[in-house]
mmCIF file of C-alpha atoms in Angstrom:
data_model
loop_
_atom_site.group_PDB
_atom_site.id
_atom_site.type_symbol
_atom_site.label_atom_id
_atom_site.label_comp_id
_atom_site.label_asym_id
_atom_site.label_seq_id
_atom_site.Cartn_x
_atom_site.Cartn_y
_atom_site.Cartn_z
ATOM 1 C CA UNK A 1 -12.897 -10.834 -14.708
ATOM 2 C CA UNK A 2 -9.427 -11.996 -13.688
ATOM 3 C CA UNK A 3 -6.322 -9.917 -14.404
ATOM 4 C CA UNK A 4 -2.901 -11.574 -14.431
ATOM 5 C CA UNK A 5 -0.292 -9.753 -12.342
ATOM 6 C CA UNK A 6 3.282 -10.824 -13.021
ATOM 7 C CA UNK A 7 5.530 -11.246 -9.962
ATOM 8 C CA UNK A 8 9.298 -11.783 -10.081
ATOM 9 C CA UNK A 9 11.480 -12.782 -7.142
ATOM 10 C CA UNK A 10 14.726 -10.847 -6.687
ATOM 11 C CA UNK A 11 15.556 -12.918 -3.611
ATOM 12 C CA UNK A 12 15.231 -16.711 -3.394
ATOM 13 C CA UNK A 13 13.402 -16.434 -0.042
ATOM 14 C CA UNK A 14 10.772 -14.015 -1.410
ATOM 15 C CA UNK A 15 7.192 -15.181 -0.971
ATOM 16 C CA UNK A 16 4.889 -14.946 -3.978
ATOM 17 C CA UNK A 17 1.775 -13.212 -2.575
ATOM 18 C CA UNK A 18 -1.598 -14.861 -2.374
ATOM 19 C CA UNK A 19 -5.010 -13.964 -1.025
ATOM 20 C CA UNK A 20 -5.429 -15.388 2.493
ATOM 21 C CA UNK A 21 -9.211 -15.881 2.238
ATOM 22 C CA UNK A 22 -11.764 -16.139 -0.551
ATOM 23 C CA UNK A 23 -13.220 -12.710 0.275
ATOM 24 C CA UNK A 24 -9.910 -10.872 0.713
ATOM 25 C CA UNK A 25 -9.492 -7.688 -1.322
ATOM 26 C CA UNK A 26 -5.724 -7.513 -0.791
ATOM 27 C CA UNK A 27 -2.757 -9.863 -0.926
ATOM 28 C CA UNK A 28 -0.080 -9.770 1.777
ATOM 29 C CA UNK A 29 3.568 -8.822 1.294
ATOM 30 C CA UNK A 30 6.194 -10.678 3.348
ATOM 31 C CA UNK A 31 9.531 -9.233 4.493
ATOM 32 C CA UNK A 32 12.769 -10.824 3.256
ATOM 33 C CA UNK A 33 14.971 -8.275 5.043
ATOM 34 C CA UNK A 34 14.651 -5.387 7.490
ATOM 35 C CA UNK A 35 16.800 -2.258 7.760
ATOM 36 C CA UNK A 36 16.462 0.334 10.553
ATOM 37 C CA UNK A 37 15.554 3.756 9.155
ATOM 38 C CA UNK A 38 14.875 6.800 11.322
ATOM 39 C CA UNK A 39 11.851 6.039 13.476
ATOM 40 C CA UNK A 40 11.061 2.775 11.734
ATOM 41 C CA UNK A 41 12.219 -0.074 9.535
ATOM 42 C CA UNK A 42 12.370 -0.539 5.772
ATOM 43 C CA UNK A 43 11.315 -4.034 4.763
ATOM 44 C CA UNK A 44 12.347 -5.500 1.445
ATOM 45 C CA UNK A 45 9.877 -7.884 -0.155
ATOM 46 C CA UNK A 46 12.233 -9.322 -2.765
ATOM 47 C CA UNK A 47 9.459 -8.830 -5.323
ATOM 48 C CA UNK A 48 9.123 -6.879 -8.562
ATOM 49 C CA UNK A 49 5.664 -6.600 -10.115
ATOM 50 C CA UNK A 50 4.945 -6.492 -13.841
ATOM 51 C CA UNK A 51 1.870 -4.294 -13.501
ATOM 52 C CA UNK A 52 -0.334 -4.230 -16.616
ATOM 53 C CA UNK A 53 -0.749 -0.917 -18.394
ATOM 54 C CA UNK A 54 -3.821 0.900 -17.106
ATOM 55 C CA UNK A 55 -3.403 -0.414 -13.535
ATOM 56 C CA UNK A 56 -1.465 0.399 -10.359
ATOM 57 C CA UNK A 57 -0.919 -1.264 -6.999
ATOM 58 C CA UNK A 58 -1.986 0.342 -3.731
ATOM 59 C CA UNK A 59 -0.089 -0.607 -0.579
ATOM 60 C CA UNK A 60 -1.845 -0.443 2.778
ATOM 61 C CA UNK A 61 -0.951 -1.132 6.389
ATOM 62 C CA UNK A 62 -2.199 -4.403 7.800
ATOM 63 C CA UNK A 63 -5.079 -3.726 10.190
ATOM 64 C CA UNK A 64 -3.634 -5.986 12.899
ATOM 65 C CA UNK A 65 -0.399 -3.984 12.899
ATOM 66 C CA UNK A 66 -2.283 -0.758 13.523
ATOM 67 C CA UNK A 67 -4.728 -2.007 16.127
ATOM 68 C CA UNK A 68 -2.375 -4.275 18.045
ATOM 69 C CA UNK A 69 0.988 -2.505 17.705
ATOM 70 C CA UNK A 70 0.438 1.083 16.460
ATOM 71 C CA UNK A 71 2.348 0.342 13.249
ATOM 72 C CA UNK A 72 1.546 1.989 9.930
ATOM 73 C CA UNK A 73 3.084 2.714 6.556
ATOM 74 C CA UNK A 74 5.224 5.849 6.765
ATOM 75 C CA UNK A 75 3.257 7.434 3.904
ATOM 76 C CA UNK A 76 -0.123 5.920 4.900
ATOM 77 C CA UNK A 77 -0.858 4.533 1.425
ATOM 78 C CA UNK A 78 1.743 3.608 -1.159
ATOM 79 C CA UNK A 79 1.222 3.708 -4.907
ATOM 80 C CA UNK A 80 3.196 1.489 -7.270
ATOM 81 C CA UNK A 81 2.780 2.741 -10.842
ATOM 82 C CA UNK A 82 2.579 0.405 -13.837
ATOM 83 C CA UNK A 83 5.941 1.564 -15.186
ATOM 84 C CA UNK A 84 7.925 0.910 -11.962
ATOM 85 C CA UNK A 85 10.137 -2.161 -12.219
ATOM 86 C CA UNK A 86 12.080 -2.054 -8.945
ATOM 87 C CA UNK A 87 11.702 -4.046 -5.755
ATOM 88 C CA UNK A 88 8.661 -3.139 -3.684
ATOM 89 C CA UNK A 89 9.749 -2.021 -0.219
ATOM 90 C CA UNK A 90 7.671 -1.094 2.802
ATOM 91 C CA UNK A 91 8.623 1.413 5.501
ATOM 92 C CA UNK A 92 6.778 1.015 8.789
ATOM 93 C CA UNK A 93 6.742 3.532 11.639
ATOM 94 C CA UNK A 94 5.182 3.235 15.091
ATOM 95 C CA UNK A 95 2.822 5.608 16.920
ATOM 96 C CA UNK A 96 3.170 3.882 20.302
ATOM 97 C CA UNK A 97 5.931 3.658 22.903
ATOM 98 C CA UNK A 98 5.986 -0.131 23.151
ATOM 99 C CA UNK A 99 6.989 -1.386 19.720
ATOM 100 C CA UNK A 100 6.686 -4.909 18.338
ATOM 101 C CA UNK A 101 8.359 -4.708 14.939
ATOM 102 C CA UNK A 102 7.665 -7.407 12.351
ATOM 103 C CA UNK A 103 10.530 -9.804 11.704
ATOM 104 C CA UNK A 104 11.879 -11.195 8.457
ATOM 105 C CA UNK A 105 9.305 -13.731 7.250
ATOM 106 C CA UNK A 106 6.360 -11.761 8.673
ATOM 107 C CA UNK A 107 3.665 -10.092 6.602
ATOM 108 C CA UNK A 108 4.422 -6.350 6.549
ATOM 109 C CA UNK A 109 1.754 -4.811 4.282
ATOM 110 C CA UNK A 110 -1.178 -5.625 2.083
ATOM 111 C CA UNK A 111 -1.562 -4.693 -1.570
ATOM 112 C CA UNK A 112 -4.331 -4.367 -4.138
ATOM 113 C CA UNK A 113 -4.260 -4.148 -7.928
ATOM 114 C CA UNK A 114 -6.440 -1.212 -9.011
ATOM 115 C CA UNK A 115 -7.614 -0.084 -12.449
ATOM 116 C CA UNK A 116 -6.724 3.488 -13.353
ATOM 117 C CA UNK A 117 -9.484 5.891 -14.283
ATOM 118 C CA UNK A 118 -8.740 7.781 -17.497
ATOM 119 C CA UNK A 119 -8.785 11.412 -16.421
ATOM 120 C CA UNK A 120 -8.513 14.587 -18.444
ATOM 121 C CA UNK A 121 -7.665 17.627 -16.312
ATOM 122 C CA UNK A 122 -9.288 20.756 -17.709
ATOM 123 C CA UNK A 123 -8.733 24.274 -16.412
ATOM 124 C CA UNK A 124 -11.985 26.058 -15.487
ATOM 125 C CA UNK A 125 -12.831 29.622 -14.396
ATOM 126 C CA UNK A 126 -15.144 28.658 -11.512
ATOM 127 C CA UNK A 127 -16.429 25.609 -9.680
ATOM 128 C CA UNK A 128 -20.030 24.510 -9.259
ATOM 129 C CA UNK A 129 -21.836 25.447 -6.034
ATOM 130 C CA UNK A 130 -22.498 22.827 -3.350
ATOM 131 C CA UNK A 131 -24.223 22.908 0.033
ATOM 132 C CA UNK A 132 -20.864 22.522 1.807
ATOM 133 C CA UNK A 133 -19.046 25.098 -0.277
ATOM 134 C CA UNK A 134 -15.593 25.921 1.094
ATOM 135 C CA UNK A 135 -16.246 24.802 4.673
ATOM 136 C CA UNK A 136 -13.183 22.898 5.895
ATOM 137 C CA UNK A 137 -12.421 19.865 8.017
ATOM 138 C CA UNK A 138 -15.127 18.880 10.489
ATOM 139 C CA UNK A 139 -17.765 21.003 8.789
ATOM 140 C CA UNK A 140 -20.046 18.115 7.782
ATOM 141 C CA UNK A 141 -20.908 16.881 11.270
ATOM 142 C CA UNK A 142 -20.026 16.641 14.948
#
């Protein structure tokens, strides 16, 4: 099944995203501008998405940025809701001393259209028992 995702340019140099390979799960977002911000940069994409009702977009860091340069999204994963109609921007921060920031025209993030799951939150008096119970982080293995 193919879902149409509307994309509008707010800048003439904005790049309409596309999937780089046949098996790619995400499409890449390209920077049209870069503004220093705290310990990183905010990259404008010059794009507004017309996300269909019942869907959202997830933004992720590009794996090459993380492995090669220590770059990541400032909030790890971004969520663009279906009712948002502003420009999608990406803030990158760096976890390493030697920084190679992307430039205008570079790919700065990857994005995926995801179907929402209809969820009804219901208050309960107790939760079901599991083998793990309330054991915290690191409790399921070495």
